[in-house]
Amino acid sequence: DVDNETKPTTKTSSSAAKKESSTTTKAITKAAPKLVQPQPTETINSVAVSMMTYHDFTEKYAHVVEEFMAIDSLDRSKDFLLQKGDILLQENASSYLLLASLEDEMNGFHEKMKLVARQSQIVSNIAELAKSLQRHPGNVIVPFFQRMEDKQLYAG
């Protein structure tokens, strides 16, 4: 009989503790500032993108690759890769960049070809670095560009 009398009291104090705990958690959550990371403009399933045929990829994402091809700044390239890396770090994007570079050279656009070739090398090098480190390519974008900005590497 004593156990039956104490159980309801325990439940009441337990629910009161849960209520107090959730109120405290809400107060802490509201007070903590949130860090804002650059977000892609649309949610893309990178596995689905990697499974696309080259034709389907170019129909859906050529505009993204073309925009990346025109970027001449390393900082802007890094930011664009952080936003659209799930598209640009795919094999089809790499092929597109390489073919665009060859086409530009064959059509006499040597300066444009050099820019596209550089962008192609950035994508290829990030993909290779990720593979060698056994990491997702998106996780090596920032370290790759940090290494590129290290002036001491070029001094010696």
PDB file of C-alpha atoms in Angstrom:
ATOM      1  CA  ASP A   1       0.000   0.000   0.000  1.00  0.00           C
ATOM      2  CA  VAL A   2       2.854   2.408   0.729  1.00  0.00           C
ATOM      3  CA  ASP A   3       4.342   1.914  -2.780  1.00  0.00           C
ATOM      4  CA  ASN A   4       1.025   2.733  -4.448  1.00  0.00           C
ATOM      5  CA  GLU A   5       0.811   5.980  -2.529  1.00  0.00           C
ATOM      6  CA  THR A   6       4.327   7.167  -3.451  1.00  0.00           C
ATOM      7  CA  LYS A   7       4.112   6.419  -7.161  1.00  0.00           C
ATOM      8  CA  PRO A   8       1.631   9.177  -8.017  1.00  0.00           C
ATOM      9  CA  THR A   9       3.769  11.653  -6.092  1.00  0.00           C
ATOM     10  CA  THR A  10       6.868  10.580  -8.060  1.00  0.00           C
ATOM     11  CA  LYS A  11       5.048  11.010 -11.380  1.00  0.00           C
ATOM     12  CA  THR A  12       3.909  14.481 -10.412  1.00  0.00           C
ATOM     13  CA  SER A  13       7.397  15.597  -9.434  1.00  0.00           C
ATOM     14  CA  SER A  14       8.856  13.976 -12.564  1.00  0.00           C
ATOM     15  CA  SER A  15       6.445  15.813 -14.866  1.00  0.00           C
ATOM     16  CA  ALA A  16       7.153  19.059 -13.014  1.00  0.00           C
ATOM     17  CA  ALA A  17      10.894  18.514 -13.533  1.00  0.00           C
ATOM     18  CA  LYS A  18      10.350  17.839 -17.250  1.00  0.00           C
ATOM     19  CA  LYS A  19       8.280  21.013 -17.571  1.00  0.00           C
ATOM     20  CA  GLU A  20      10.962  23.066 -15.820  1.00  0.00           C
ATOM     21  CA  SER A  21      13.711  21.457 -17.910  1.00  0.00           C
ATOM     22  CA  SER A  22      11.940  22.185 -21.199  1.00  0.00           C
ATOM     23  CA  THR A  23      11.359  25.812 -20.152  1.00  0.00           C
ATOM     24  CA  THR A  24      15.066  26.179 -19.330  1.00  0.00           C
ATOM     25  CA  THR A  25      16.059  24.561 -22.658  1.00  0.00           C
ATOM     26  CA  LYS A  26      13.794  26.934 -24.585  1.00  0.00           C
ATOM     27  CA  ALA A  27      15.303  29.942 -22.820  1.00  0.00           C
ATOM     28  CA  ILE A  28      18.854  28.784 -23.598  1.00  0.00           C
ATOM     29  CA  THR A  29      18.009  28.035 -27.234  1.00  0.00           C
ATOM     30  CA  LYS A  30      16.507  31.491 -27.738  1.00  0.00           C
ATOM     31  CA  ALA A  31      19.472  33.222 -26.122  1.00  0.00           C
ATOM     32  CA  ALA A  32      22.191  31.451 -28.137  1.00  0.00           C
ATOM     33  CA  PRO A  33      23.110  33.190 -31.425  1.00  0.00           C
ATOM     34  CA  LYS A  34      22.884  31.021 -34.503  1.00  0.00           C
ATOM     35  CA  LEU A  35      25.762  30.823 -36.951  1.00  0.00           C
ATOM     36  CA  VAL A  36      24.700  31.346 -40.523  1.00  0.00           C
ATOM     37  CA  GLN A  37      26.486  29.244 -43.139  1.00  0.00           C
ATOM     38  CA  PRO A  38      26.114  29.842 -46.881  1.00  0.00           C
ATOM     39  CA  GLN A  39      23.316  27.599 -47.997  1.00  0.00           C
ATOM     40  CA  PRO A  40      22.666  26.224 -51.453  1.00  0.00           C
ATOM     41  CA  THR A  41      19.700  27.847 -53.151  1.00  0.00           C
ATOM     42  CA  GLU A  42      18.099  24.440 -53.638  1.00  0.00           C
ATOM     43  CA  THR A  43      18.461  21.105 -51.939  1.00  0.00           C
ATOM     44  CA  ILE A  44      20.227  18.677 -54.230  1.00  0.00           C
ATOM     45  CA  ASN A  45      20.753  14.984 -53.683  1.00  0.00           C
ATOM     46  CA  SER A  46      24.408  14.568 -54.684  1.00  0.00           C
ATOM     47  CA  VAL A  47      23.949  10.805 -55.067  1.00  0.00           C
ATOM     48  CA  ALA A  48      21.153  11.409 -57.572  1.00  0.00           C
ATOM     49  CA  VAL A  49      23.338  13.932 -59.423  1.00  0.00           C
ATOM     50  CA  SER A  50      26.243  11.487 -59.558  1.00  0.00           C
ATOM     51  CA  MET A  51      23.985   8.829 -61.082  1.00  0.00           C
ATOM     52  CA  MET A  52      22.810  11.084 -63.932  1.00  0.00           C
ATOM     53  CA  THR A  53      23.909  10.489 -67.487  1.00  0.00           C
ATOM     54  CA  TYR A  54      26.125  13.180 -68.987  1.00  0.00           C
ATOM     55  CA  HIS A  55      23.268  14.298 -71.237  1.00  0.00           C
ATOM     56  CA  ASP A  56      20.809  14.634 -68.331  1.00  0.00           C
ATOM     57  CA  PHE A  57      23.430  16.409 -66.224  1.00  0.00           C
ATOM     58  CA  THR A  58      24.165  19.001 -68.914  1.00  0.00           C
ATOM     59  CA  GLU A  59      20.486  19.639 -69.546  1.00  0.00           C
ATOM     60  CA  LYS A  60      19.823  20.277 -65.867  1.00  0.00           C
ATOM     61  CA  TYR A  61      23.068  21.856 -64.607  1.00  0.00           C
ATOM     62  CA  ALA A  62      24.945  23.356 -67.585  1.00  0.00           C
ATOM     63  CA  HIS A  63      24.027  26.858 -66.391  1.00  0.00           C
ATOM     64  CA  VAL A  64      25.720  26.198 -63.027  1.00  0.00           C
ATOM     65  CA  VAL A  65      28.908  24.905 -64.667  1.00  0.00           C
ATOM     66  CA  GLU A  66      28.903  27.804 -67.171  1.00  0.00           C
ATOM     67  CA  GLU A  67      28.616  30.284 -64.301  1.00  0.00           C
ATOM     68  CA  PHE A  68      31.548  28.614 -62.529  1.00  0.00           C
ATOM     69  CA  MET A  69      33.595  28.689 -65.755  1.00  0.00           C
ATOM     70  CA  ALA A  70      33.316  32.492 -65.893  1.00  0.00           C
ATOM     71  CA  ILE A  71      34.619  33.112 -62.357  1.00  0.00           C
ATOM     72  CA  ASP A  72      38.134  34.529 -62.423  1.00  0.00           C
ATOM     73  CA  SER A  73      38.699  35.022 -58.683  1.00  0.00           C
ATOM     74  CA  LEU A  74      39.867  32.238 -56.366  1.00  0.00           C
ATOM     75  CA  ASP A  75      37.757  33.633 -53.513  1.00  0.00           C
ATOM     76  CA  ARG A  76      34.630  33.661 -55.639  1.00  0.00           C
ATOM     77  CA  SER A  77      35.456  30.167 -56.919  1.00  0.00           C
ATOM     78  CA  LYS A  78      35.710  28.933 -53.323  1.00  0.00           C
ATOM     79  CA  ASP A  79      32.390  30.545 -52.358  1.00  0.00           C
ATOM     80  CA  PHE A  80      30.683  29.149 -55.451  1.00  0.00           C
ATOM     81  CA  LEU A  81      32.033  25.659 -54.747  1.00  0.00           C
ATOM     82  CA  LEU A  82      30.806  25.884 -51.157  1.00  0.00           C
ATOM     83  CA  GLN A  83      27.334  26.699 -52.463  1.00  0.00           C
ATOM     84  CA  LYS A  84      27.214  24.446 -55.536  1.00  0.00           C
ATOM     85  CA  GLY A  85      29.855  21.811 -54.787  1.00  0.00           C
ATOM     86  CA  ASP A  86      27.303  19.034 -54.838  1.00  0.00           C
ATOM     87  CA  ILE A  87      26.924  19.748 -58.562  1.00  0.00           C
ATOM     88  CA  LEU A  88      30.419  20.935 -59.511  1.00  0.00           C
ATOM     89  CA  LEU A  89      32.349  18.165 -57.763  1.00  0.00           C
ATOM     90  CA  GLN A  90      30.737  15.445 -59.855  1.00  0.00           C
ATOM     91  CA  GLU A  91      32.487  13.591 -62.654  1.00  0.00           C
ATOM     92  CA  ASN A  92      30.051  14.980 -65.247  1.00  0.00           C
ATOM     93  CA  ALA A  93      30.914  18.555 -64.260  1.00  0.00           C
ATOM     94  CA  SER A  94      34.602  17.753 -64.596  1.00  0.00           C
ATOM     95  CA  SER A  95      34.012  16.327 -68.072  1.00  0.00           C
ATOM     96  CA  TYR A  96      31.962  19.363 -69.044  1.00  0.00           C
ATOM     97  CA  LEU A  97      34.754  21.720 -67.952  1.00  0.00           C
ATOM     98  CA  LEU A  98      37.402  19.737 -69.818  1.00  0.00           C
ATOM     99  CA  LEU A  99      35.352  19.612 -73.024  1.00  0.00           C
ATOM    100  CA  ALA A 100      34.543  23.330 -72.776  1.00  0.00           C
ATOM    101  CA  SER A 101      38.241  24.081 -72.385  1.00  0.00           C
ATOM    102  CA  LEU A 102      39.121  22.037 -75.481  1.00  0.00           C
ATOM    103  CA  GLU A 103      36.318  23.658 -77.462  1.00  0.00           C
ATOM    104  CA  ASP A 104      37.474  27.160 -76.491  1.00  0.00           C
ATOM    105  CA  GLU A 105      41.039  26.411 -77.606  1.00  0.00           C
ATOM    106  CA  MET A 106      39.870  24.911 -80.912  1.00  0.00           C
ATOM    107  CA  ASN A 107      37.727  27.993 -81.557  1.00  0.00           C
ATOM    108  CA  GLY A 108      40.638  30.354 -80.900  1.00  0.00           C
ATOM    109  CA  PHE A 109      39.543  31.632 -77.464  1.00  0.00           C
ATOM    110  CA  HIS A 110      42.909  31.022 -75.812  1.00  0.00           C
ATOM    111  CA  GLU A 111      42.418  33.329 -72.791  1.00  0.00           C
ATOM    112  CA  LYS A 112      38.965  31.895 -72.061  1.00  0.00           C
ATOM    113  CA  MET A 113      40.414  28.392 -72.404  1.00  0.00           C
ATOM    114  CA  LYS A 114      43.056  29.170 -69.762  1.00  0.00           C
ATOM    115  CA  LEU A 115      40.395  30.327 -67.302  1.00  0.00           C
ATOM    116  CA  VAL A 116      38.183  27.290 -67.924  1.00  0.00           C
ATOM    117  CA  ALA A 117      41.197  24.972 -67.681  1.00  0.00           C
ATOM    118  CA  ARG A 118      42.120  26.524 -64.321  1.00  0.00           C
ATOM    119  CA  GLN A 119      38.558  26.010 -63.043  1.00  0.00           C
ATOM    120  CA  SER A 120      38.699  22.442 -64.327  1.00  0.00           C
ATOM    121  CA  GLN A 121      41.967  21.854 -62.464  1.00  0.00           C
ATOM    122  CA  ILE A 122      40.489  23.251 -59.240  1.00  0.00           C
ATOM    123  CA  VAL A 123      37.556  20.821 -59.442  1.00  0.00           C
ATOM    124  CA  SER A 124      39.809  17.881 -60.375  1.00  0.00           C
ATOM    125  CA  ASN A 125      42.338  18.622 -57.635  1.00  0.00           C
ATOM    126  CA  ILE A 126      39.646  18.919 -54.965  1.00  0.00           C
ATOM    127  CA  ALA A 127      38.118  15.613 -56.082  1.00  0.00           C
ATOM    128  CA  GLU A 128      41.526  13.885 -56.038  1.00  0.00           C
ATOM    129  CA  LEU A 129      42.421  15.346 -52.651  1.00  0.00           C
ATOM    130  CA  ALA A 130      39.111  14.134 -51.217  1.00  0.00           C
ATOM    131  CA  LYS A 131      39.674  10.670 -52.641  1.00  0.00           C
ATOM    132  CA  SER A 132      43.204  10.433 -51.208  1.00  0.00           C
ATOM    133  CA  LEU A 133      42.022  11.626 -47.781  1.00  0.00           C
ATOM    134  CA  GLN A 134      38.935   9.409 -47.973  1.00  0.00           C
ATOM    135  CA  ARG A 135      36.703  12.410 -47.302  1.00  0.00           C
ATOM    136  CA  HIS A 136      33.662  13.905 -48.965  1.00  0.00           C
ATOM    137  CA  PRO A 137      34.804  16.452 -51.594  1.00  0.00           C
ATOM    138  CA  GLY A 138      32.769  19.196 -49.920  1.00  0.00           C
ATOM    139  CA  ASN A 139      34.881  18.793 -46.783  1.00  0.00           C
ATOM    140  CA  VAL A 140      38.175  19.596 -48.526  1.00  0.00           C
ATOM    141  CA  ILE A 141      37.149  22.785 -50.365  1.00  0.00           C
ATOM    142  CA  VAL A 142      38.212  25.178 -47.591  1.00  0.00           C
ATOM    143  CA  PRO A 143      41.519  23.382 -46.810  1.00  0.00           C
ATOM    144  CA  PHE A 144      42.324  23.286 -50.537  1.00  0.00           C
ATOM    145  CA  PHE A 145      41.880  27.046 -50.923  1.00  0.00           C
ATOM    146  CA  GLN A 146      43.730  27.764 -47.662  1.00  0.00           C
ATOM    147  CA  ARG A 147      46.684  25.862 -49.067  1.00  0.00           C
ATOM    148  CA  MET A 148      46.417  27.798 -52.353  1.00  0.00           C
ATOM    149  CA  GLU A 149      46.557  31.088 -50.443  1.00  0.00           C
ATOM    150  CA  ASP A 150      49.670  30.098 -48.463  1.00  0.00           C
ATOM    151  CA  LYS A 151      52.336  32.374 -49.972  1.00  0.00           C
ATOM    152  CA  GLN A 152      55.182  30.470 -48.278  1.00  0.00           C
ATOM    153  CA  LEU A 153      54.588  27.550 -50.640  1.00  0.00           C
ATOM    154  CA  TYR A 154      55.518  29.738 -53.584  1.00  0.00           C
ATOM    155  CA  ALA A 155      58.530  31.431 -51.957  1.00  0.00           C
ATOM    156  CA  GLY A 156      60.849  28.454 -51.676  1.00  0.00           C
TER     157      GLY A 156
END
